[in-house]
CSV table of C-alpha atoms and ligand atoms in Angstrom, one decimal:
chain,number,residue,atom,x,y,z
J,1,MET,CA,75.6,27.2,9.5
J,2,ASN,CA,72.6,26.4,7.3
J,3,HIS,CA,73.2,23.9,4.4
J,4,ARG,CA,73.2,26.0,1.3
J,5,LEU,CA,71.4,24.8,-1.8
J,6,ALA,CA,71.7,26.0,-5.4
J,7,VAL,CA,68.6,24.9,-7.3
J,8,LEU,CA,68.8,24.6,-11.1
J,9,ILE,CA,65.5,24.7,-13.1
J,10,SER,CA,64.2,25.0,-16.6
J,11,GLY,CA,60.5,24.8,-16.1
J,12,SER,CA,57.6,25.3,-13.7
J,13,GLY,CA,59.6,24.6,-10.6
J,14,THR,CA,57.1,22.5,-8.6
J,15,ASN,CA,60.0,20.6,-7.1
J,16,LEU,CA,61.6,23.9,-6.1
J,17,GLN,CA,58.3,24.8,-4.5
J,18,ALA,CA,58.2,21.6,-2.5
J,19,ILE,CA,61.7,22.3,-1.3
J,20,LEU,CA,60.8,25.9,-0.3
J,21,ASP,CA,57.6,24.6,1.4
J,22,ALA,CA,59.6,22.0,3.4
J,23,ILE,CA,62.0,24.7,4.6
J,24,HIS,CA,59.1,26.9,5.5
J,25,ASP,CA,57.4,24.1,7.4
J,26,GLY,CA,60.6,23.3,9.3
J,27,ASP,CA,61.0,19.9,7.7
J,28,LEU,CA,64.2,20.8,5.8
J,29,ASP,CA,67.1,22.6,7.6
J,30,ALA,CA,68.5,24.2,4.5
J,31,GLU,CA,68.5,27.5,2.7
J,32,VAL,CA,68.0,28.0,-1.0
J,33,ALA,CA,70.9,30.4,-1.7
J,34,VAL,CA,70.2,30.8,-5.4
J,35,VAL,CA,67.9,29.6,-8.2
J,36,LEU,CA,69.5,29.3,-11.6
J,37,SER,CA,67.5,28.8,-14.8
J,38,ASN,CA,68.6,28.4,-18.4
J,39,ARG,CA,65.3,29.8,-19.6
J,40,ALA,CA,64.0,33.3,-18.8
J,41,ASP,CA,60.4,32.0,-19.1
J,42,ALA,CA,60.8,29.3,-16.4
J,43,GLY,CA,57.8,29.5,-14.0
J,44,GLY,CA,60.1,28.5,-11.2
J,45,LEU,CA,61.8,31.9,-11.4
J,46,ALA,CA,58.6,33.6,-10.1
J,47,ARG,CA,58.4,31.1,-7.2
J,48,ALA,CA,62.0,32.0,-6.3
J,49,ALA,CA,61.3,35.8,-6.5
J,50,GLU,CA,58.2,35.3,-4.4
J,51,ALA,CA,60.3,33.7,-1.7
J,52,GLY,CA,62.9,36.5,-1.9
J,53,ILE,CA,65.6,34.2,-3.3
J,54,PRO,CA,68.2,35.5,-5.7
J,55,THR,CA,67.9,34.3,-9.3
J,56,VAL,CA,70.3,33.9,-12.1
J,57,THR,CA,69.2,33.4,-15.7
J,58,LEU,CA,71.7,32.2,-18.2
J,59,ASN,CA,70.6,31.5,-21.8
J,60,HIS,CA,72.5,28.5,-23.0
J,61,LYS,CA,72.0,29.6,-26.6
J,62,SER,CA,74.2,32.7,-26.0
J,63,PHE,CA,77.3,30.5,-25.4
J,64,GLU,CA,79.4,29.0,-28.1
J,65,SER,CA,79.8,25.6,-26.4
J,66,ARG,CA,78.4,23.4,-23.7
J,67,GLU,CA,81.6,23.9,-21.7
J,68,ALA,CA,81.4,27.7,-22.0
J,69,PHE,CA,77.9,27.7,-20.7
J,70,ASP,CA,78.8,25.3,-17.8
J,71,GLN,CA,81.8,27.4,-16.9
J,72,ALA,CA,79.5,30.5,-16.8
J,73,MET,CA,77.1,28.6,-14.4
J,74,ILE,CA,80.1,27.6,-12.2
J,75,ASP,CA,81.2,31.3,-12.1
J,76,ARG,CA,77.7,32.6,-11.3
J,77,LEU,CA,77.0,30.0,-8.6
J,78,ALA,CA,80.4,30.4,-6.9
J,79,PRO,CA,79.5,33.5,-4.8
J,80,TYR,CA,76.6,31.6,-3.3
J,81,GLN,CA,78.9,28.8,-2.0
J,82,PRO,CA,76.4,25.9,-2.5
J,83,ASP,CA,76.9,22.8,-0.3
J,84,THR,CA,74.6,20.9,-2.7
J,85,VAL,CA,73.6,21.7,-6.2
J,86,VAL,CA,70.0,20.4,-6.8
J,87,LEU,CA,68.8,19.7,-10.4
J,88,ALA,CA,65.1,20.1,-10.3
J,89,GLY,CA,63.8,19.8,-13.8
J,90,PHE,CA,67.0,21.3,-15.3
J,91,MET,CA,66.8,20.1,-18.9
J,92,ARG,CA,70.4,20.5,-20.1
J,93,ILE,CA,73.0,17.8,-20.3
J,94,LEU,CA,75.9,18.8,-18.2
J,95,SER,CA,79.5,18.6,-19.3
J,96,PRO,CA,82.2,16.7,-17.4
J,97,LEU,CA,83.6,20.1,-16.4
J,98,PHE,CA,80.5,20.9,-14.4
J,99,VAL,CA,80.0,17.4,-13.1
J,100,ARG,CA,83.6,17.1,-11.8
J,101,HIS,CA,83.5,20.6,-10.3
J,102,TYR,CA,80.5,19.6,-8.1
J,103,ALA,CA,81.4,15.9,-7.7
J,104,GLY,CA,79.6,14.4,-4.7
J,105,ARG,CA,77.5,17.6,-4.3
J,106,LEU,CA,75.4,17.3,-7.4
J,107,ILE,CA,72.0,15.6,-7.2
J,108,ASN,CA,69.2,15.0,-9.8
J,109,ILE,CA,65.6,13.9,-9.8
J,110,HIS,CA,64.5,11.9,-12.8
J,111,PRO,CA,60.9,10.8,-13.6
J,112,SER,CA,61.4,7.0,-13.9
J,113,LEU,CA,62.6,4.1,-11.8
J,114,LEU,CA,66.2,4.2,-13.0
J,115,PRO,CA,67.9,2.3,-14.6
J,116,LYS,CA,64.7,2.1,-16.6
J,117,TYR,CA,64.0,5.0,-19.0
J,118,ARG,CA,66.9,7.3,-18.9
J,119,GLY,CA,66.4,10.5,-21.0
J,120,LEU,CA,63.0,11.9,-22.1
J,121,ASN,CA,59.3,10.9,-22.4
J,122,THR,CA,59.6,8.5,-19.5
J,123,HIS,CA,55.9,8.3,-18.7
J,124,ALA,CA,54.9,7.4,-22.3
J,125,ARG,CA,57.6,4.8,-22.4
J,126,ALA,CA,56.5,3.2,-19.2
J,127,LEU,CA,52.9,3.0,-20.6
J,128,GLU,CA,54.1,1.7,-23.9
J,129,ALA,CA,56.0,-1.0,-22.2
J,130,GLY,CA,52.9,-2.1,-20.3
J,131,ASP,CA,54.6,-1.6,-16.9
J,132,SER,CA,52.5,-2.0,-13.8
J,133,GLU,CA,54.5,0.5,-11.9
J,134,HIS,CA,56.5,3.7,-12.5
J,135,GLY,CA,58.0,6.4,-10.3
J,136,CYS,CA,60.9,8.7,-9.7
J,137,SER,CA,64.6,8.4,-8.7
J,138,ILE,CA,67.1,10.7,-7.1
J,139,HIS,CA,70.7,10.1,-7.8
J,140,PHE,CA,74.1,11.6,-7.5
J,141,VAL,CA,75.2,13.0,-10.9
J,142,THR,CA,78.1,11.5,-12.7
J,143,GLU,CA,79.3,11.8,-16.3
J,144,GLU,CA,76.9,9.1,-17.4
J,145,LEU,CA,73.5,10.7,-18.3
J,146,ASP,CA,70.9,9.6,-15.7
J,147,GLY,CA,73.3,6.9,-14.7
J,148,GLY,CA,74.8,8.1,-11.4
J,149,PRO,CA,74.5,6.1,-8.1
J,150,LEU,CA,70.9,5.9,-6.8
J,151,ILE,CA,69.9,7.6,-3.5
J,152,ALA,CA,66.2,7.0,-3.4
J,153,GLN,CA,63.1,6.0,-5.3
J,154,ALA,CA,59.4,6.4,-4.9
J,155,ARG,CA,56.9,4.2,-6.8
J,156,VAL,CA,53.4,4.7,-8.2
J,157,SER,CA,51.2,2.0,-9.7
J,158,ILE,CA,50.0,2.4,-13.3
J,159,GLY,CA,46.3,2.1,-13.8
J,160,GLU,CA,44.4,1.0,-16.9
J,161,ASN,CA,43.2,4.5,-17.6
J,162,ASP,CA,46.5,6.3,-17.1
J,163,SER,CA,47.9,8.6,-19.7
J,164,PRO,CA,51.3,10.2,-19.8
J,165,GLU,CA,49.7,13.3,-18.3
J,166,SER,CA,48.0,11.5,-15.4
J,167,LEU,CA,51.1,9.5,-14.7
J,168,SER,CA,53.2,12.6,-14.7
J,169,LYS,CA,51.0,14.2,-12.1
J,170,LYS,CA,51.1,11.0,-9.9
J,171,VAL,CA,54.9,10.8,-10.2
J,172,GLN,CA,55.3,14.5,-9.4
J,173,LEU,CA,53.4,14.2,-6.1
J,174,ARG,CA,55.9,11.5,-5.1
J,175,GLU,CA,58.8,13.7,-6.3
J,176,HIS,CA,57.6,16.4,-3.9
J,177,GLN,CA,57.7,14.0,-1.0
J,178,LEU,CA,61.1,12.5,-1.9
J,179,TYR,CA,63.3,15.5,-2.7
J,180,PRO,CA,62.8,17.3,0.6
J,181,LEU,CA,63.5,14.1,2.5
J,182,VAL,CA,66.7,13.4,0.6
J,183,LEU,CA,67.9,17.0,1.0
J,184,GLN,CA,67.3,16.9,4.7
J,185,TRP,CA,69.7,13.9,4.8
J,186,ARG,CA,72.2,16.1,3.0
J,187,ALA,CA,71.5,19.0,5.4
J,188,ARG,CA,72.1,16.7,8.4
J,189,GLN,CA,75.3,15.4,6.7
J,190,ARG,CA,73.9,11.9,6.7
J,191,LEU,CA,74.2,11.3,3.0
J,192,ALA,CA,77.4,11.0,1.0
J,193,LEU,CA,78.9,9.6,-2.2
J,194,THR,CA,82.0,7.6,-1.2
J,195,ASP,CA,84.3,5.0,-2.7
J,196,GLU,CA,81.8,2.4,-1.4
J,197,GLY,CA,78.9,4.0,-3.2
J,198,VAL,CA,76.1,6.0,-1.6
J,199,THR,CA,76.1,6.0,2.1
J,200,LEU,CA,73.4,7.0,4.6
J,201,ASP,CA,74.6,7.3,8.2
J,202,GLY,CA,77.9,5.7,7.1
J,203,LYS,CA,76.2,2.6,5.7
J,204,PRO,CA,76.0,1.8,2.0
J,205,LEU,CA,72.5,1.9,0.5
J,206,ALA,CA,71.1,-0.8,-1.6
J,207,GLU,CA,71.7,-0.5,-5.4
J,208,GLN,CA,68.3,1.0,-6.1
J,209,GLY,CA,68.6,3.4,-3.1
J,210,TYR,CA,66.1,4.0,-0.3
J,211,GLN,CA,62.5,3.0,-1.2
J,212,LEU,CA,60.0,5.5,0.0
J,213,PRO,CA,57.0,3.6,1.5
U,301,GAR,C1,60.2,16.7,-12.9
U,301,GAR,O1,59.2,15.8,-13.1
U,301,GAR,C2,61.5,16.0,-13.0
U,301,GAR,O2,61.5,14.7,-12.6
U,301,GAR,C3,61.8,16.2,-14.5
U,301,GAR,O3,61.3,17.4,-14.8
U,301,GAR,C4,60.2,17.7,-14.0
U,301,GAR,C5,60.3,19.1,-13.5
U,301,GAR,O4,59.2,19.6,-12.9
U,301,GAR,N1,63.2,16.0,-14.8
U,301,GAR,C6,63.7,15.5,-15.9
U,301,GAR,O5,63.0,15.0,-16.7
U,301,GAR,C7,65.2,15.4,-15.9
U,301,GAR,N2,65.7,14.6,-17.0
U,301,GAR,P1,59.2,20.9,-12.0
U,301,GAR,O6,59.8,22.0,-12.9
U,301,GAR,O7,57.7,21.2,-11.9
U,301,GAR,O8,59.9,20.6,-10.8
């Protein structure tokens, strides 16, 4: 049976699109079973609809607590039986309730070379620090914000004329290469979170994860 993905978004969904394109091109043996957004105006919802994928919109502001919202997400995702829950620009902090429910099956992409620059405004912070390189990281999600075990990273070099916007574009191109690759490892059951850390083909990965050439 196909590996079933639930993709969670809050924005334009270019990573979702890269995943859909990889499936279409035969590079990713998975199925996007559902796309969930916490914002009704997320551009990624139109991409999902275009691809004929069921969508769920849940406004976090309609819930009285983070836990109530997260429980509603769990309830709405359950019928789709996701093997992996993919955070693709989902801009909500998840409660331990949600993280524990999907432990070992919950993956996030973050626009920095973690452990550098957890949180927001990562491109501006890398520029401000005078870094010569920047990039993106994919990690298993744990209860520590942007702190879970690393699976893979892709780097970009920072040029003299880079702005947060130009850097964001460069990093996103790398994200679109990296997410389908990592998800194909999941689909092929090559990637797991174990007591020994992240393993690929049963072997522990280096602390910073696989480095995309
Ligand atoms: C991506 O660059 C992703 O790394 C970032 O949001 C963007 C979503 O773009 N995620 C975070 O900042 C999570 N903290 P997209 O909607 O076009 O895929």
